């Protein structure tokens, strides 16, 4: 026999006794609860506050297990990524980077020396050539 939506909703309400209390206190009408149940579905976390204490504990345990799984997956992903790295490749890239830094440093030193030279170069050049006035 196939359950109707109404029968499924009744079972859902019996699993969430605090929901019944809320409706009885006129905080929410049944129509609104039913519409939310249709739209959100039975497993939506907004229903956890209305569940029986046993159900609440089970759902919290499920959440903590899924959080642990996510953490383990993240750590596992990091380890998997690190295992794919070849040490020789890393050394090669670091060596290339070091060579690049040396070249940049040498270039900067050349620019610094040239900024100091303009005053010296013309005098030096004049002294290198014999003068015709002698």
CSV table of N, CA and C in Angstrom, one decimal:
chain,number,residue,atom,x,y,z
A,1,UNK,N,0.8,-1.2,0.0
A,1,UNK,CA,0.0,0.0,0.0
A,1,UNK,C,0.9,1.3,0.0
A,2,UNK,N,0.6,2.2,-0.8
A,2,UNK,CA,1.3,3.4,-1.0
A,2,UNK,C,0.9,4.5,0.0
A,3,UNK,N,1.8,5.1,0.7
A,3,UNK,CA,1.4,6.1,1.7
A,3,UNK,C,1.1,7.4,0.9
A,4,UNK,N,0.1,8.1,1.4
A,4,UNK,CA,-0.2,9.4,0.9
A,4,UNK,C,0.6,10.4,1.6
A,5,UNK,N,0.6,11.6,1.1
A,5,UNK,CA,1.3,12.7,1.7
A,5,UNK,C,0.8,13.0,3.1
A,6,UNK,N,-0.5,12.9,3.3
A,6,UNK,CA,-1.1,13.1,4.6
A,6,UNK,C,-0.6,12.1,5.6
A,7,UNK,N,-0.6,10.8,5.3
A,7,UNK,CA,-0.1,9.8,6.2
A,7,UNK,C,1.4,10.0,6.5
A,8,UNK,N,2.2,10.3,5.5
A,8,UNK,CA,3.6,10.6,5.8
A,8,UNK,C,3.8,11.8,6.7
A,9,UNK,N,2.9,12.8,6.5
A,9,UNK,CA,3.0,14.0,7.3
A,9,UNK,C,2.6,13.7,8.8
A,10,UNK,N,1.6,12.8,8.9
A,10,UNK,CA,1.2,12.4,10.3
A,10,UNK,C,2.4,11.7,11.0
A,11,UNK,N,3.1,10.8,10.3
A,11,UNK,CA,4.2,10.1,10.9
A,11,UNK,C,5.3,11.1,11.2
A,12,UNK,N,5.5,12.1,10.4
A,12,UNK,CA,6.5,13.1,10.6
A,12,UNK,C,6.2,13.9,11.9
A,13,UNK,N,4.9,14.3,12.0
A,13,UNK,CA,4.5,15.1,13.2
A,13,UNK,C,4.7,14.3,14.5
A,14,UNK,N,4.4,13.0,14.4
A,14,UNK,CA,4.6,12.1,15.6
A,14,UNK,C,6.1,12.0,16.0
A,15,UNK,N,6.9,12.1,15.0
A,15,UNK,CA,8.4,12.1,15.3
A,15,UNK,C,8.9,13.4,15.8
A,16,UNK,N,8.0,14.5,15.7
A,16,UNK,CA,8.4,15.8,16.1
A,16,UNK,C,7.4,16.4,17.1
A,17,UNK,N,7.3,15.9,18.3
A,17,UNK,CA,6.2,16.3,19.2
A,17,UNK,C,6.3,17.7,19.6
A,18,UNK,N,7.4,18.4,19.6
A,18,UNK,CA,7.5,19.8,19.9
A,18,UNK,C,6.7,20.6,18.9
A,19,UNK,N,6.6,20.1,17.7
A,19,UNK,CA,5.9,20.8,16.6
A,19,UNK,C,4.4,20.8,17.0
A,20,UNK,N,3.9,19.7,17.5
A,20,UNK,CA,2.5,19.7,18.0
A,20,UNK,C,2.3,20.7,19.1
A,21,UNK,N,3.2,20.8,20.0
A,21,UNK,CA,3.0,21.8,21.1
A,21,UNK,C,3.0,23.2,20.5
A,22,UNK,N,3.8,23.5,19.5
A,22,UNK,CA,3.9,24.8,19.0
A,22,UNK,C,2.6,25.2,18.3
A,23,UNK,N,2.0,24.2,17.6
A,23,UNK,CA,0.7,24.5,17.0
A,23,UNK,C,-0.4,24.7,18.0
A,24,UNK,N,-0.4,23.9,19.1
A,24,UNK,CA,-1.4,24.0,20.1
A,24,UNK,C,-1.3,25.3,20.8
A,25,UNK,N,-0.1,25.9,20.9
A,25,UNK,CA,0.1,27.2,21.5
A,25,UNK,C,-0.2,28.3,20.6
A,26,UNK,N,-0.7,28.0,19.4
A,26,UNK,CA,-1.1,29.0,18.4
A,26,UNK,C,0.1,29.8,17.9
A,27,UNK,N,1.2,29.2,17.9
A,27,UNK,CA,2.4,29.9,17.3
A,27,UNK,C,2.4,29.7,15.8
A,28,UNK,N,1.9,28.6,15.3
A,28,UNK,CA,1.9,28.3,13.9
A,28,UNK,C,0.7,27.5,13.5
A,29,UNK,N,0.0,27.8,12.4
A,29,UNK,CA,-1.1,26.9,12.0
A,29,UNK,C,-0.6,25.7,11.3
A,30,UNK,N,-1.4,24.6,11.3
A,30,UNK,CA,-1.1,23.3,10.7
A,30,UNK,C,-0.8,23.5,9.2
A,31,UNK,N,-1.6,24.4,8.6
A,31,UNK,CA,-1.4,24.6,7.1
A,31,UNK,C,0.0,25.1,6.8
A,32,UNK,N,0.5,26.0,7.6
A,32,UNK,CA,1.9,26.5,7.4
A,32,UNK,C,2.9,25.4,7.6
A,33,UNK,N,2.7,24.6,8.7
A,33,UNK,CA,3.6,23.5,9.0
A,33,UNK,C,3.7,22.5,7.8
A,34,UNK,N,2.5,22.2,7.3
A,34,UNK,CA,2.4,21.2,6.2
A,34,UNK,C,3.0,21.8,4.9
A,35,UNK,N,2.8,23.1,4.6
A,35,UNK,CA,3.4,23.7,3.5
A,35,UNK,C,5.0,23.7,3.6
A,36,UNK,N,5.5,24.0,4.8
A,36,UNK,CA,6.9,24.0,5.0
A,36,UNK,C,7.5,22.5,4.8
A,37,UNK,N,6.7,21.6,5.3
A,37,UNK,CA,7.1,20.2,5.2
A,37,UNK,C,7.2,19.8,3.7
A,38,UNK,N,6.2,20.2,3.0
A,38,UNK,CA,6.2,19.9,1.5
A,38,UNK,C,7.4,20.5,0.8
A,39,UNK,N,7.7,21.8,1.1
A,39,UNK,CA,8.7,22.6,0.5
A,39,UNK,C,10.1,22.1,1.0
A,40,UNK,N,10.3,22.0,2.3
A,40,UNK,CA,11.6,21.8,2.8
A,40,UNK,C,12.0,20.3,2.8
A,41,UNK,N,11.0,19.5,3.0
A,41,UNK,CA,11.2,18.0,3.1
A,41,UNK,C,11.4,17.6,4.5
A,42,UNK,N,11.4,16.3,4.8
A,42,UNK,CA,11.5,15.8,6.1
A,42,UNK,C,12.8,15.9,6.8
A,43,UNK,N,13.9,15.9,6.0
A,43,UNK,CA,15.3,15.9,6.5
A,43,UNK,C,15.9,17.3,6.7
A,44,UNK,N,15.1,18.3,6.4
A,44,UNK,CA,15.7,19.7,6.6
A,44,UNK,C,16.0,19.9,8.1
A,45,UNK,N,17.1,20.6,8.3
A,45,UNK,CA,17.6,20.8,9.6
A,45,UNK,C,16.7,21.7,10.5
A,46,UNK,N,15.9,22.5,9.9
A,46,UNK,CA,15.0,23.3,10.6
A,46,UNK,C,14.0,22.5,11.5
A,47,UNK,N,13.8,21.2,11.2
A,47,UNK,CA,12.9,20.4,11.9
A,47,UNK,C,13.6,19.8,13.2
A,48,UNK,N,14.9,19.9,13.2
A,48,UNK,CA,15.6,19.2,14.3
A,48,UNK,C,15.2,19.8,15.7
A,49,UNK,N,14.8,21.0,15.8
A,49,UNK,CA,14.4,21.6,17.1
A,49,UNK,C,13.1,21.0,17.6
A,50,UNK,N,12.3,20.4,16.7
A,50,UNK,CA,11.0,19.8,17.1
A,50,UNK,C,11.1,18.3,17.3
A,51,UNK,N,12.2,17.7,17.0
A,51,UNK,CA,12.3,16.2,17.0
A,51,UNK,C,12.3,15.8,18.5
A,52,UNK,N,12.0,14.5,18.7
A,52,UNK,CA,12.1,13.8,20.0
A,52,UNK,C,13.6,13.9,20.4
A,53,UNK,N,13.8,13.9,21.7
A,53,UNK,CA,15.2,14.0,22.2
A,53,UNK,C,16.1,12.9,21.6
A,54,UNK,N,15.6,11.7,21.4
A,54,UNK,CA,16.4,10.6,20.9
A,54,UNK,C,16.8,10.9,19.4
A,55,UNK,N,15.8,11.5,18.7
A,55,UNK,CA,16.1,11.8,17.3
A,55,UNK,C,17.1,13.0,17.2
A,56,UNK,N,17.0,13.9,18.1
A,56,UNK,CA,17.9,15.1,18.1
A,56,UNK,C,19.3,14.6,18.4
A,57,UNK,N,19.5,13.7,19.3
A,57,UNK,CA,20.8,13.2,19.6
A,57,UNK,C,21.4,12.4,18.4
A,58,UNK,N,20.6,11.6,17.7
A,58,UNK,CA,21.0,10.9,16.6
A,58,UNK,C,21.5,11.8,15.4
A,59,UNK,N,20.7,12.9,15.2
A,59,UNK,CA,21.0,13.8,14.2
A,59,UNK,C,22.3,14.6,14.5
A,60,UNK,N,22.4,15.0,15.8
A,60,UNK,CA,23.7,15.6,16.2
A,60,UNK,C,24.9,14.7,16.0
A,61,UNK,N,24.7,13.4,16.3
A,61,UNK,CA,25.8,12.5,16.1
A,61,UNK,C,26.1,12.4,14.6
A,62,UNK,N,25.1,12.3,13.8
A,62,UNK,CA,25.3,12.2,12.3
A,62,UNK,C,26.0,13.5,11.9
A,63,UNK,N,25.7,14.6,12.4
A,63,UNK,CA,26.4,15.9,12.0
A,63,UNK,C,27.8,15.9,12.4
A,64,UNK,N,28.1,15.4,13.6
A,64,UNK,CA,29.5,15.4,14.1
A,64,UNK,C,30.3,14.4,13.3
A,65,UNK,N,29.7,13.2,12.9
A,65,UNK,CA,30.4,12.3,12.1
A,65,UNK,C,30.7,12.9,10.7
A,66,UNK,N,29.7,13.6,10.1
A,66,UNK,CA,30.0,14.2,8.8
A,66,UNK,C,31.0,15.3,8.9
A,67,UNK,N,31.1,16.0,10.0
A,67,UNK,CA,32.1,17.0,10.2
A,67,UNK,C,33.5,16.3,10.2
A,68,UNK,N,33.6,15.2,11.0
A,68,UNK,CA,34.8,14.5,11.1
A,68,UNK,C,35.2,14.0,9.7
A,69,UNK,N,34.3,13.5,8.9
A,69,UNK,CA,34.6,13.0,7.6
A,69,UNK,C,35.1,14.1,6.7
A,70,UNK,N,34.5,15.2,6.8
A,70,UNK,CA,34.9,16.4,6.0
A,70,UNK,C,36.4,16.7,6.4
A,71,UNK,N,36.7,16.8,7.7
A,71,UNK,CA,38.0,17.1,8.1
A,71,UNK,C,39.0,16.0,7.6
A,72,UNK,N,38.6,14.8,7.7
A,72,UNK,CA,39.5,13.7,7.3
A,72,UNK,C,39.7,13.8,5.8
A,73,UNK,N,38.7,14.1,5.0
A,73,UNK,CA,38.8,14.3,3.6
A,73,UNK,C,39.8,15.4,3.2
A,74,UNK,N,39.6,16.5,4.0
A,74,UNK,CA,40.5,17.6,3.7
A,74,UNK,C,42.0,17.3,4.0
A,75,UNK,N,42.2,16.6,5.1
A,75,UNK,CA,43.6,16.2,5.4
A,75,UNK,C,44.0,15.2,4.4
A,76,UNK,N,43.2,14.3,4.0
A,76,UNK,CA,43.5,13.3,3.0
A,76,UNK,C,43.9,13.9,1.7
A,77,UNK,N,43.1,14.9,1.3
A,77,UNK,CA,43.4,15.6,0.1
A,77,UNK,C,44.8,16.3,0.1
A,78,UNK,N,45.1,16.9,1.3
A,78,UNK,CA,46.4,17.5,1.4
A,78,UNK,C,47.5,16.5,1.3
A,79,UNK,N,47.4,15.4,2.0
A,79,UNK,CA,48.4,14.3,1.9
A,79,UNK,C,48.5,13.8,0.5
A,80,UNK,N,47.4,13.6,-0.2
A,80,UNK,CA,47.4,13.1,-1.5
A,80,UNK,C,48.2,14.1,-2.4
A,81,UNK,N,47.9,15.4,-2.3
A,81,UNK,CA,48.5,16.4,-3.1
A,81,UNK,C,50.0,16.4,-2.8
A,82,UNK,N,50.4,16.3,-1.5
A,82,UNK,CA,51.8,16.3,-1.2
A,82,UNK,C,52.6,15.1,-1.7
A,83,UNK,N,51.9,14.0,-1.8
A,83,UNK,CA,52.5,12.7,-2.3
A,83,UNK,C,52.7,12.8,-3.8
A,84,UNK,N,52.0,13.7,-4.5
A,84,UNK,CA,52.2,13.8,-5.9
A,84,UNK,C,53.4,14.7,-6.3
A,85,UNK,N,53.8,15.5,-5.3
A,85,UNK,CA,54.9,16.4,-5.6
A,85,UNK,C,56.2,15.6,-5.6
A,86,UNK,N,57.0,15.8,-6.6
A,86,UNK,CA,58.3,15.2,-6.8
A,86,UNK,C,59.3,16.1,-6.1
A,87,UNK,N,60.1,15.6,-5.2
A,87,UNK,CA,61.2,16.3,-4.5
A,87,UNK,C,62.2,16.9,-5.5
A,88,UNK,N,62.5,16.1,-6.5
A,88,UNK,CA,63.5,16.6,-7.5
A,88,UNK,C,63.0,17.8,-8.2
A,89,UNK,N,61.7,17.8,-8.6
A,89,UNK,CA,61.1,19.0,-9.2
A,89,UNK,C,61.1,20.2,-8.4
A,90,UNK,N,60.8,20.0,-7.1
A,90,UNK,CA,60.8,21.1,-6.1
A,90,UNK,C,62.2,21.7,-6.0
A,91,UNK,N,63.2,20.9,-5.9
A,91,UNK,CA,64.6,21.3,-5.9
A,91,UNK,C,65.0,22.1,-7.2
A,92,UNK,N,64.6,21.6,-8.3
A,92,UNK,CA,64.8,22.2,-9.6
A,92,UNK,C,64.2,23.6,-9.6
A,93,UNK,N,62.9,23.7,-9.2
A,93,UNK,CA,62.3,25.0,-9.2
A,93,UNK,C,62.9,26.0,-8.3
A,94,UNK,N,63.3,25.5,-7.1
A,94,UNK,CA,64.0,26.4,-6.1
A,94,UNK,C,65.3,26.9,-6.6
A,95,UNK,N,66.0,26.0,-7.3
A,95,UNK,CA,67.3,26.4,-7.9
A,95,UNK,C,67.1,27.4,-9.0
A,96,UNK,N,66.1,27.2,-9.8
A,96,UNK,CA,65.8,28.2,-10.9
A,96,UNK,C,65.4,29.6,-10.2
A,97,UNK,N,64.6,29.5,-9.2
A,97,UNK,CA,64.2,30.7,-8.5
A,97,UNK,C,65.4,31.4,-7.9
A,98,UNK,N,66.3,30.7,-7.3
A,98,UNK,CA,67.5,31.2,-6.8
A,98,UNK,C,68.3,31.9,-7.8
A,99,UNK,N,68.5,31.3,-9.0
A,99,UNK,CA,69.2,31.9,-10.1
A,99,UNK,C,68.5,33.1,-10.6
A,100,UNK,N,67.2,33.1,-10.6
A,100,UNK,CA,66.5,34.3,-11.0
A,100,UNK,C,66.7,35.5,-10.1
A,101,UNK,N,66.7,35.1,-8.8
A,101,UNK,CA,67.0,36.2,-7.8
A,101,UNK,C,68.4,36.7,-7.9
A,102,UNK,N,69.4,35.9,-8.2
A,102,UNK,CA,70.7,36.3,-8.4
A,102,UNK,C,70.8,37.3,-9.5
A,103,UNK,N,70.1,36.9,-10.6
A,103,UNK,CA,70.2,37.8,-11.8
A,103,UNK,C,69.5,39.1,-11.5
A,104,UNK,N,68.4,39.2,-10.8
A,104,UNK,CA,67.7,40.4,-10.5
A,104,UNK,C,68.6,41.3,-9.6
A,105,UNK,N,69.3,40.6,-8.6
A,105,UNK,CA,70.2,41.3,-7.7
A,105,UNK,C,71.3,41.9,-8.5
A,106,UNK,N,71.9,41.2,-9.4
A,106,UNK,CA,73.0,41.7,-10.2
A,106,UNK,C,72.6,42.9,-11.1
A,107,UNK,N,71.4,42.8,-11.6
A,107,UNK,CA,70.8,43.8,-12.5
A,107,UNK,C,70.6,45.1,-11.6
A,108,UNK,N,70.1,45.0,-10.4
A,108,UNK,CA,69.9,46.1,-9.5
A,108,UNK,C,71.2,46.8,-9.2
A,109,UNK,N,72.2,45.9,-8.9
A,109,UNK,CA,73.6,46.5,-8.6
A,109,UNK,C,74.1,47.3,-9.8
A,110,UNK,N,73.9,46.8,-11.0
A,110,UNK,CA,74.4,47.5,-12.2
A,110,UNK,C,73.7,48.9,-12.3
A,111,UNK,N,72.4,48.9,-12.0
A,111,UNK,CA,71.7,50.2,-12.1
A,111,UNK,C,72.2,51.1,-11.0
A,112,UNK,N,72.5,50.6,-9.8
A,112,UNK,CA,73.0,51.4,-8.8
A,112,UNK,C,74.4,52.0,-9.1
A,113,UNK,N,75.2,51.2,-9.7
A,113,UNK,CA,76.5,51.6,-10.1
A,113,UNK,C,76.5,52.6,-11.2
A,114,UNK,N,75.5,52.5,-12.2
A,114,UNK,CA,75.4,53.5,-13.2
A,114,UNK,C,74.9,54.8,-12.7
A,115,UNK,N,74.1,54.8,-11.7
A,115,UNK,CA,73.6,56.0,-11.2
A,115,UNK,C,74.7,56.8,-10.5
A,116,UNK,N,75.7,56.1,-10.0
A,116,UNK,CA,76.9,56.7,-9.4
A,116,UNK,C,77.9,57.2,-10.4
A,117,UNK,N,78.0,56.5,-11.6
A,117,UNK,CA,79.0,56.8,-12.6
A,117,UNK,C,78.8,58.0,-13.4
A,118,UNK,N,77.7,58.5,-13.7
A,118,UNK,CA,77.6,59.6,-14.7
A,118,UNK,C,78.5,60.8,-14.4
A,119,UNK,N,78.8,61.1,-13.2
A,119,UNK,CA,79.7,62.2,-12.8
A,119,UNK,C,81.2,61.7,-13.1
A,120,UNK,N,81.4,60.5,-13.0
A,120,UNK,CA,82.8,60.0,-13.1
A,120,UNK,C,83.2,59.7,-14.6
A,121,UNK,N,82.2,59.2,-15.4
A,121,UNK,CA,82.5,58.8,-16.7
A,121,UNK,C,83.1,59.9,-17.6
A,122,UNK,N,82.6,61.1,-17.7
A,122,UNK,CA,83.1,62.1,-18.6
A,122,UNK,C,84.6,62.4,-18.2
A,123,UNK,N,84.9,62.5,-16.9
A,123,UNK,CA,86.2,62.9,-16.5
A,123,UNK,C,87.2,61.8,-16.9
A,124,UNK,N,86.8,60.5,-16.7
A,124,UNK,CA,87.6,59.4,-17.0
A,124,UNK,C,87.9,59.4,-18.5
A,125,UNK,N,86.9,59.6,-19.3
A,125,UNK,CA,87.0,59.6,-20.8
A,125,UNK,C,88.0,60.7,-21.2
A,126,UNK,N,87.9,61.8,-20.6
A,126,UNK,CA,88.8,62.9,-21.1
A,126,UNK,C,90.2,62.6,-20.7
A,127,UNK,N,90.4,61.9,-19.6
A,127,UNK,CA,91.8,61.6,-19.2
A,127,UNK,C,92.4,60.4,-20.1
A,128,UNK,N,91.5,59.6,-20.7
A,128,UNK,CA,92.0,58.5,-21.5
A,128,UNK,C,92.5,59.0,-22.8
A,129,UNK,N,92.0,60.1,-23.3
A,129,UNK,CA,92.4,60.5,-24.6
A,129,UNK,C,93.5,61.6,-24.5
A,130,UNK,N,94.6,61.5,-25.4
A,130,UNK,CA,95.6,62.5,-25.3
A,130,UNK,C,95.0,63.8,-25.8
A,131,UNK,N,95.5,64.9,-25.2
A,131,UNK,CA,95.0,66.2,-25.6
A,131,UNK,C,95.9,66.7,-26.7
A,132,UNK,N,95.3,67.4,-27.6
A,132,UNK,CA,96.1,68.0,-28.7
A,132,UNK,C,96.6,69.4,-28.4
A,133,UNK,N,96.3,69.9,-27.3
A,133,UNK,CA,96.8,71.2,-26.8
A,133,UNK,C,98.2,71.2,-26.4
A,134,UNK,N,98.7,70.1,-26.0
A,134,UNK,CA,100.0,70.0,-25.4
A,134,UNK,C,101.0,70.4,-26.4
